[in-house]
Coordinates of N, CA and C and ligand atoms in Angstrom, one line a residue:
X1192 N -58.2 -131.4 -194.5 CA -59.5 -130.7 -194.6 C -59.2 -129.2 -194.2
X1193 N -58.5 -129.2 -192.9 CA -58.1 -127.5 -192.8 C -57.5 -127.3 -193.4
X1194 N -56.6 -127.4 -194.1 CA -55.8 -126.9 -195.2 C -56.4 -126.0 -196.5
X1195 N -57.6 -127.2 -196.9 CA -58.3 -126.9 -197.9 C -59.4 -125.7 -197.8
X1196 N -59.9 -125.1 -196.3 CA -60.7 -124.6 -196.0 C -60.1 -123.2 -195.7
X1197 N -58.5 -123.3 -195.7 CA -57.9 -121.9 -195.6 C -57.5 -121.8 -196.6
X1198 N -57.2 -122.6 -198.0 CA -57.0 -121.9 -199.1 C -58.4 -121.5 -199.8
X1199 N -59.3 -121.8 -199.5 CA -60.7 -121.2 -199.9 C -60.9 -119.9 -199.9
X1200 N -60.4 -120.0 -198.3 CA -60.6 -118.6 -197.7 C -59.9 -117.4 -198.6
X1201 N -58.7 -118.3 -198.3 CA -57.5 -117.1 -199.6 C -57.8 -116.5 -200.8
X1202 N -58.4 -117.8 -201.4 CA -59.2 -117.8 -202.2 C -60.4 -116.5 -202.6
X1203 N -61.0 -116.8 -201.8 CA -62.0 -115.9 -201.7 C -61.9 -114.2 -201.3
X1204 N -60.9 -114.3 -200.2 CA -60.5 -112.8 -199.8 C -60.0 -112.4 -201.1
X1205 N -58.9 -112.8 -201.9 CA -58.3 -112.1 -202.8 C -59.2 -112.1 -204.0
X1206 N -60.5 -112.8 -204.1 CA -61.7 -112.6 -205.4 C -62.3 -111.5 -204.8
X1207 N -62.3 -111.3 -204.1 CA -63.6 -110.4 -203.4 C -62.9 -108.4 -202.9
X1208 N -61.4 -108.5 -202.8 CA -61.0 -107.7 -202.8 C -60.4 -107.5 -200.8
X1209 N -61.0 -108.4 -200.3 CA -61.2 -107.7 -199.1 C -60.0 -107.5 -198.4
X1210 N -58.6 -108.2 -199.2 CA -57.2 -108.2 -198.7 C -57.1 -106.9 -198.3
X1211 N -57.8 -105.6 -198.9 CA -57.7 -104.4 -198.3 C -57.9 -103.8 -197.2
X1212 N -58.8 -104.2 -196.7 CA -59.7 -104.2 -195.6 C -58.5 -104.3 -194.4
X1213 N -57.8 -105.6 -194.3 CA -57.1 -106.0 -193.3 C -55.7 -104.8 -193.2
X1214 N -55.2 -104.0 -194.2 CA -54.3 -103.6 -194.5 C -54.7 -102.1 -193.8
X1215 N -56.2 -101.8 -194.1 CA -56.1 -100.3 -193.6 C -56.6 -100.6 -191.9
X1216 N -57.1 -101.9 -191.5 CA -57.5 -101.6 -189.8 C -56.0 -101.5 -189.1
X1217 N -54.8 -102.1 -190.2 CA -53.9 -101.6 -189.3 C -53.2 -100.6 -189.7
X1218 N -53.6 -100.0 -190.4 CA -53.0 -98.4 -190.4 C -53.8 -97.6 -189.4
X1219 N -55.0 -98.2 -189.0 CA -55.3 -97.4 -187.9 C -54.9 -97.6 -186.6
X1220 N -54.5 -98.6 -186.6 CA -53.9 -98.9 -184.9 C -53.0 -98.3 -184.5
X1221 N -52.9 -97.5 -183.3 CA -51.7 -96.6 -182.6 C -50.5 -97.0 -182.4
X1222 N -49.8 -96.4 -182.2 CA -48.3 -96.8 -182.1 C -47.6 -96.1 -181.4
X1223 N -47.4 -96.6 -180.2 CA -46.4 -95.9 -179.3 C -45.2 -96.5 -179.0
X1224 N -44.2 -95.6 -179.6 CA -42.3 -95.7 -179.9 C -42.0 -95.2 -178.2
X1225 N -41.2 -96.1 -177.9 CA -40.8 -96.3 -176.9 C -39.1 -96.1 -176.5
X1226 N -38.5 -95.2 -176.2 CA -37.0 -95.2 -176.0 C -36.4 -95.9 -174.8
X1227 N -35.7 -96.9 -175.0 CA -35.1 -97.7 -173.5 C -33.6 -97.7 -173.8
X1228 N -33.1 -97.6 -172.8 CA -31.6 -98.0 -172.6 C -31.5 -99.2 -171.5
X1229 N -30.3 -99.9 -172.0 CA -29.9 -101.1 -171.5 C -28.6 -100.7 -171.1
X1230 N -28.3 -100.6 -169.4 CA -27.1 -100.5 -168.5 C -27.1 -101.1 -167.3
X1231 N -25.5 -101.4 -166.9 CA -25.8 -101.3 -165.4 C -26.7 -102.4 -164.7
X1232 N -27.3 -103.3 -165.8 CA -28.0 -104.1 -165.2 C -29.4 -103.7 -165.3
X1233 N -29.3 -102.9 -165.7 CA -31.1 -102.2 -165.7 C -31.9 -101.9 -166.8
X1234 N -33.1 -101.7 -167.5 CA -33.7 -101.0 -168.5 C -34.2 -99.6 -168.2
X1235 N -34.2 -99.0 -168.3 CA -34.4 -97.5 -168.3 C -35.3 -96.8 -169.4
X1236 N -36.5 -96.8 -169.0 CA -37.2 -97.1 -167.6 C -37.7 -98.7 -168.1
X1237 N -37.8 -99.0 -167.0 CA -38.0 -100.4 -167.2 C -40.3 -100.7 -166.5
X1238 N -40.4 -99.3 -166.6 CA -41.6 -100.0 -166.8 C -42.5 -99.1 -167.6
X1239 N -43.4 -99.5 -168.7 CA -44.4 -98.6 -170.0 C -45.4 -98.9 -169.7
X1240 N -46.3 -97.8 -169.9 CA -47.4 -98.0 -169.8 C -48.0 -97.9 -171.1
X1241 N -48.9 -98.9 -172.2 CA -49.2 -98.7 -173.2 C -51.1 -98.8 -172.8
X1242 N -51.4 -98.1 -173.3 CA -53.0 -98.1 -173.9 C -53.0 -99.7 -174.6
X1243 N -54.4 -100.1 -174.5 CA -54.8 -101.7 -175.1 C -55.0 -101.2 -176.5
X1244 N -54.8 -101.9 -177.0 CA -55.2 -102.0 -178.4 C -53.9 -100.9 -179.8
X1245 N -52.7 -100.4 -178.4 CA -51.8 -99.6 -179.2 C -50.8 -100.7 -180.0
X1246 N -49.9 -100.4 -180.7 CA -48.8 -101.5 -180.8 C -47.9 -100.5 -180.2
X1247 N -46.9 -101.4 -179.6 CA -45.5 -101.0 -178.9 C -44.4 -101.4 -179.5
X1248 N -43.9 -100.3 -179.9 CA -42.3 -100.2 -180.3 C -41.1 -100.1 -179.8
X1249 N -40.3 -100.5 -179.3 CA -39.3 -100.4 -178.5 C -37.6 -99.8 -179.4
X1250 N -37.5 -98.7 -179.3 CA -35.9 -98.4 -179.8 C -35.5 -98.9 -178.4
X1251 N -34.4 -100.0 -178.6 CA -33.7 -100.2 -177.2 C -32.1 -100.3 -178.3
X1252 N -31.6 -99.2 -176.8 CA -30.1 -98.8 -177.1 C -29.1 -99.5 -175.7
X1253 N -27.9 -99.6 -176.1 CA -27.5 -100.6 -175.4 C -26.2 -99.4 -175.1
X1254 N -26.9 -99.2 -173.8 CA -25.6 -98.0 -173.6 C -24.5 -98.3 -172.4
X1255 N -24.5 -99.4 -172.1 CA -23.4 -99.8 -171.5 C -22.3 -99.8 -171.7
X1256 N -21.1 -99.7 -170.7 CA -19.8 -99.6 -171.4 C -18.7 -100.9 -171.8
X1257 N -19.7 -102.2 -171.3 CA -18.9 -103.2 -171.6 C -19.5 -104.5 -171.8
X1258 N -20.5 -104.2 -171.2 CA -21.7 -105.8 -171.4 C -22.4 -105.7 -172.4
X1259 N -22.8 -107.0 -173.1 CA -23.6 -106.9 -174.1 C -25.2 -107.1 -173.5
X1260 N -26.0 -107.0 -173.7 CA -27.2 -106.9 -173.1 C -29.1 -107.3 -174.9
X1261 N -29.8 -107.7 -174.3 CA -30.9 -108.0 -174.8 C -32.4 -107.9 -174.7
X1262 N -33.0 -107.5 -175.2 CA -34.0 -107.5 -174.5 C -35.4 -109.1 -175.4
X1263 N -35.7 -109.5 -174.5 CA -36.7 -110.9 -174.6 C -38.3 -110.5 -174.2
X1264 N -39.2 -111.0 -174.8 CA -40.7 -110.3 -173.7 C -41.4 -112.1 -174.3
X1265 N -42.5 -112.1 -172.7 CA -42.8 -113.2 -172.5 C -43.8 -113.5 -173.6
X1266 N -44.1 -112.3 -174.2 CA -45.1 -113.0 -175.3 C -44.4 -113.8 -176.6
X1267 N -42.8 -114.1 -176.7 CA -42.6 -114.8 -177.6 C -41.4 -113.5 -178.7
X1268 N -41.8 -112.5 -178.6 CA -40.9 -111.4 -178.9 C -39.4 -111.3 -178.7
X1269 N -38.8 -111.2 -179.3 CA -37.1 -111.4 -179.1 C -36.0 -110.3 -179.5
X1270 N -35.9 -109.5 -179.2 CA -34.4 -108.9 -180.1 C -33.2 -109.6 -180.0
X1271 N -32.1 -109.2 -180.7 CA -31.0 -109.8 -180.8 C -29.9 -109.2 -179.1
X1272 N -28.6 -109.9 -179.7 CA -27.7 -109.3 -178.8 C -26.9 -108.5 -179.1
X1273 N -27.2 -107.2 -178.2 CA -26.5 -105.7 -178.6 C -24.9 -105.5 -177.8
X1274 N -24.2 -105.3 -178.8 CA -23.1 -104.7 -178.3 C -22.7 -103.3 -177.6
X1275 N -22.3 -102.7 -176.9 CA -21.8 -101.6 -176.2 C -22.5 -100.8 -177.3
X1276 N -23.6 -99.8 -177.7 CA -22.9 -98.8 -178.8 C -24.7 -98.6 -179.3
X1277 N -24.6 -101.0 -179.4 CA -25.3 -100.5 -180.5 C -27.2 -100.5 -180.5
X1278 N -27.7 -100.6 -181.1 CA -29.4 -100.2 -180.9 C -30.0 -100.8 -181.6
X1279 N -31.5 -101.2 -182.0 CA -32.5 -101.9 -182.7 C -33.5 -101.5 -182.1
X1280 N -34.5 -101.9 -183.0 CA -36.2 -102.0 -182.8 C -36.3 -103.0 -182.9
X1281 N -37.8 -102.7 -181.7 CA -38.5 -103.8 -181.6 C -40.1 -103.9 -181.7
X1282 N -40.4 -104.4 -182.1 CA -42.4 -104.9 -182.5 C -42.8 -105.3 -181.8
X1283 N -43.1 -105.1 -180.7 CA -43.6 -105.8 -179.8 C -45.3 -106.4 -180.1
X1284 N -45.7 -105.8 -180.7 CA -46.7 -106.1 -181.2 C -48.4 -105.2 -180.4
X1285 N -49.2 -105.6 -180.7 CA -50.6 -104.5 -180.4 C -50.7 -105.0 -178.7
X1286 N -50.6 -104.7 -178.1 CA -50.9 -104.9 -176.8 C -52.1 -105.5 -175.9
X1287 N -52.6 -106.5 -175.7 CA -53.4 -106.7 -174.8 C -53.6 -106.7 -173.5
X1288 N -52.0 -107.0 -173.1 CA -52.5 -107.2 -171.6 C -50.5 -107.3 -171.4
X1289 N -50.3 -107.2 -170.1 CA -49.5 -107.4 -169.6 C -48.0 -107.7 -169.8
X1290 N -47.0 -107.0 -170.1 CA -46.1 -108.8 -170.6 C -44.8 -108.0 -169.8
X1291 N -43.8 -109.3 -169.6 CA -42.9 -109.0 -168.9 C -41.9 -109.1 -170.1
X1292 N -40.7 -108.2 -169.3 CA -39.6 -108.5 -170.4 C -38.2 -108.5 -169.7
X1293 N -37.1 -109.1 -170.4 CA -35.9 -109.3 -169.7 C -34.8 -109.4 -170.4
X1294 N -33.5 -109.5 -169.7 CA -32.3 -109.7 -170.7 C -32.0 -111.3 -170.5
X1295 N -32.0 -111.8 -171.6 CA -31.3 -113.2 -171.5 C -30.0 -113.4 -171.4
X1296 N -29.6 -112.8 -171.1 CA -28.1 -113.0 -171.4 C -27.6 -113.3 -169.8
X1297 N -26.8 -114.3 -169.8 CA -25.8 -115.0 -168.7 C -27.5 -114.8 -167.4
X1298 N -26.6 -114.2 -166.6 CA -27.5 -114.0 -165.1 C -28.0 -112.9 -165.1
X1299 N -28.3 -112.2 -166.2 CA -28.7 -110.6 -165.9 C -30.1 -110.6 -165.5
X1300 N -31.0 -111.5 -166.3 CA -32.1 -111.4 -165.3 C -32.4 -111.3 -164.5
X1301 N -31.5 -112.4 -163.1 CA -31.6 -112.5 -161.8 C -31.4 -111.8 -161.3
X1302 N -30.3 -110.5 -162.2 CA -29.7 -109.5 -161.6 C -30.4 -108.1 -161.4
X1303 N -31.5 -108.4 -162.1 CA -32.8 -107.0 -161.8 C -32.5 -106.8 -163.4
X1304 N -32.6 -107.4 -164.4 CA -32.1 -106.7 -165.6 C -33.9 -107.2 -166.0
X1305 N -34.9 -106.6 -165.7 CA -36.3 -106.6 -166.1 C -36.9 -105.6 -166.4
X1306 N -37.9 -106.0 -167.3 CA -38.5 -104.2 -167.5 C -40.7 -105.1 -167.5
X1307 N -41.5 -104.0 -167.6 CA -43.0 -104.5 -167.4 C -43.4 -103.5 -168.2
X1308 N -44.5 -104.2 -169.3 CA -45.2 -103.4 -170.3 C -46.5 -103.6 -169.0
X1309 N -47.0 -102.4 -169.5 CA -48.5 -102.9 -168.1 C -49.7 -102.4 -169.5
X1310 N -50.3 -102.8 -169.3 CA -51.5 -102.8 -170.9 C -53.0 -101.9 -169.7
X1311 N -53.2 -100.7 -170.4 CA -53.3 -99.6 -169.5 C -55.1 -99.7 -170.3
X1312 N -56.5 -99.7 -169.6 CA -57.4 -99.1 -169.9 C -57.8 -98.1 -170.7
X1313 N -57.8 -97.9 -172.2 CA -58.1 -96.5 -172.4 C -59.5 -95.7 -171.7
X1314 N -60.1 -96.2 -171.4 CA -61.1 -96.4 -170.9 C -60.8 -95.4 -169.6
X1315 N -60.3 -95.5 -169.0 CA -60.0 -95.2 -167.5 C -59.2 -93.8 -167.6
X1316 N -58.8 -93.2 -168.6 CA -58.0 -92.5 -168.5 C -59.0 -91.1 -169.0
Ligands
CU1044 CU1 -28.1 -107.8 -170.0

């Protein structure tokens, strides 16, 4: 029955046009690019402060001279595993609230290798 009530839906958004709609509220949503480096055991800086409702980008560079390093966040978000050198983005996606993040790799977590997105009031500022 759910099945059939979300292809309706599909249905209907794409008769009606309103696929658009969804396309431009997120061209409005902010976006704050974020530069981190992974060394030493550490993220740098390992804590952001994003506005609610921004999406968060992360360039994370892996500037260590011999470990490979990662960055993971508790919402489910994952990058790969970077070699000495190398760098990627990340989507962390529109921010609500809180999320932690860390290196998975071997014991680096335990080793302080953590960083904290803190989901900031716009309100308050
Ligand atoms: Cu690491």
């Amino acid at each position: 029955m759910r099945i059939v009530v979300v292809a309706l839906l599909a249905i209907m958004l794409t008769l009606t046009g309103c696929a658009g709609a969804g396309s431009a509220a997120d061209a409005d949503t902010p976006v704050q690019v974020v530069e981190i480096d992974a060394a030493n055991m550490r993220f740098t800086s390992d804590v952001i402060e994003v506005p609610v409702g921004t999406r968060l980008v992360i360039e994370l560079t892996n500037t260590d001279e011999l470990q490979m390093h990662d960055l993971v966040l508790a919402n489910g978000v994952a990058g790969t595993h970077l070699a000495p050198g190398e760098s990627e983005t990340i989507d962390v996606g529109v921010i609500t609230e809180d999320i932690d993040g860390w290196c998975s790799i071997s014991n680096h977590r335990a080793m302080g290798m953590t960083l904290t997105v803190i989901a900031v009031d716009p309100a308050s500022d």
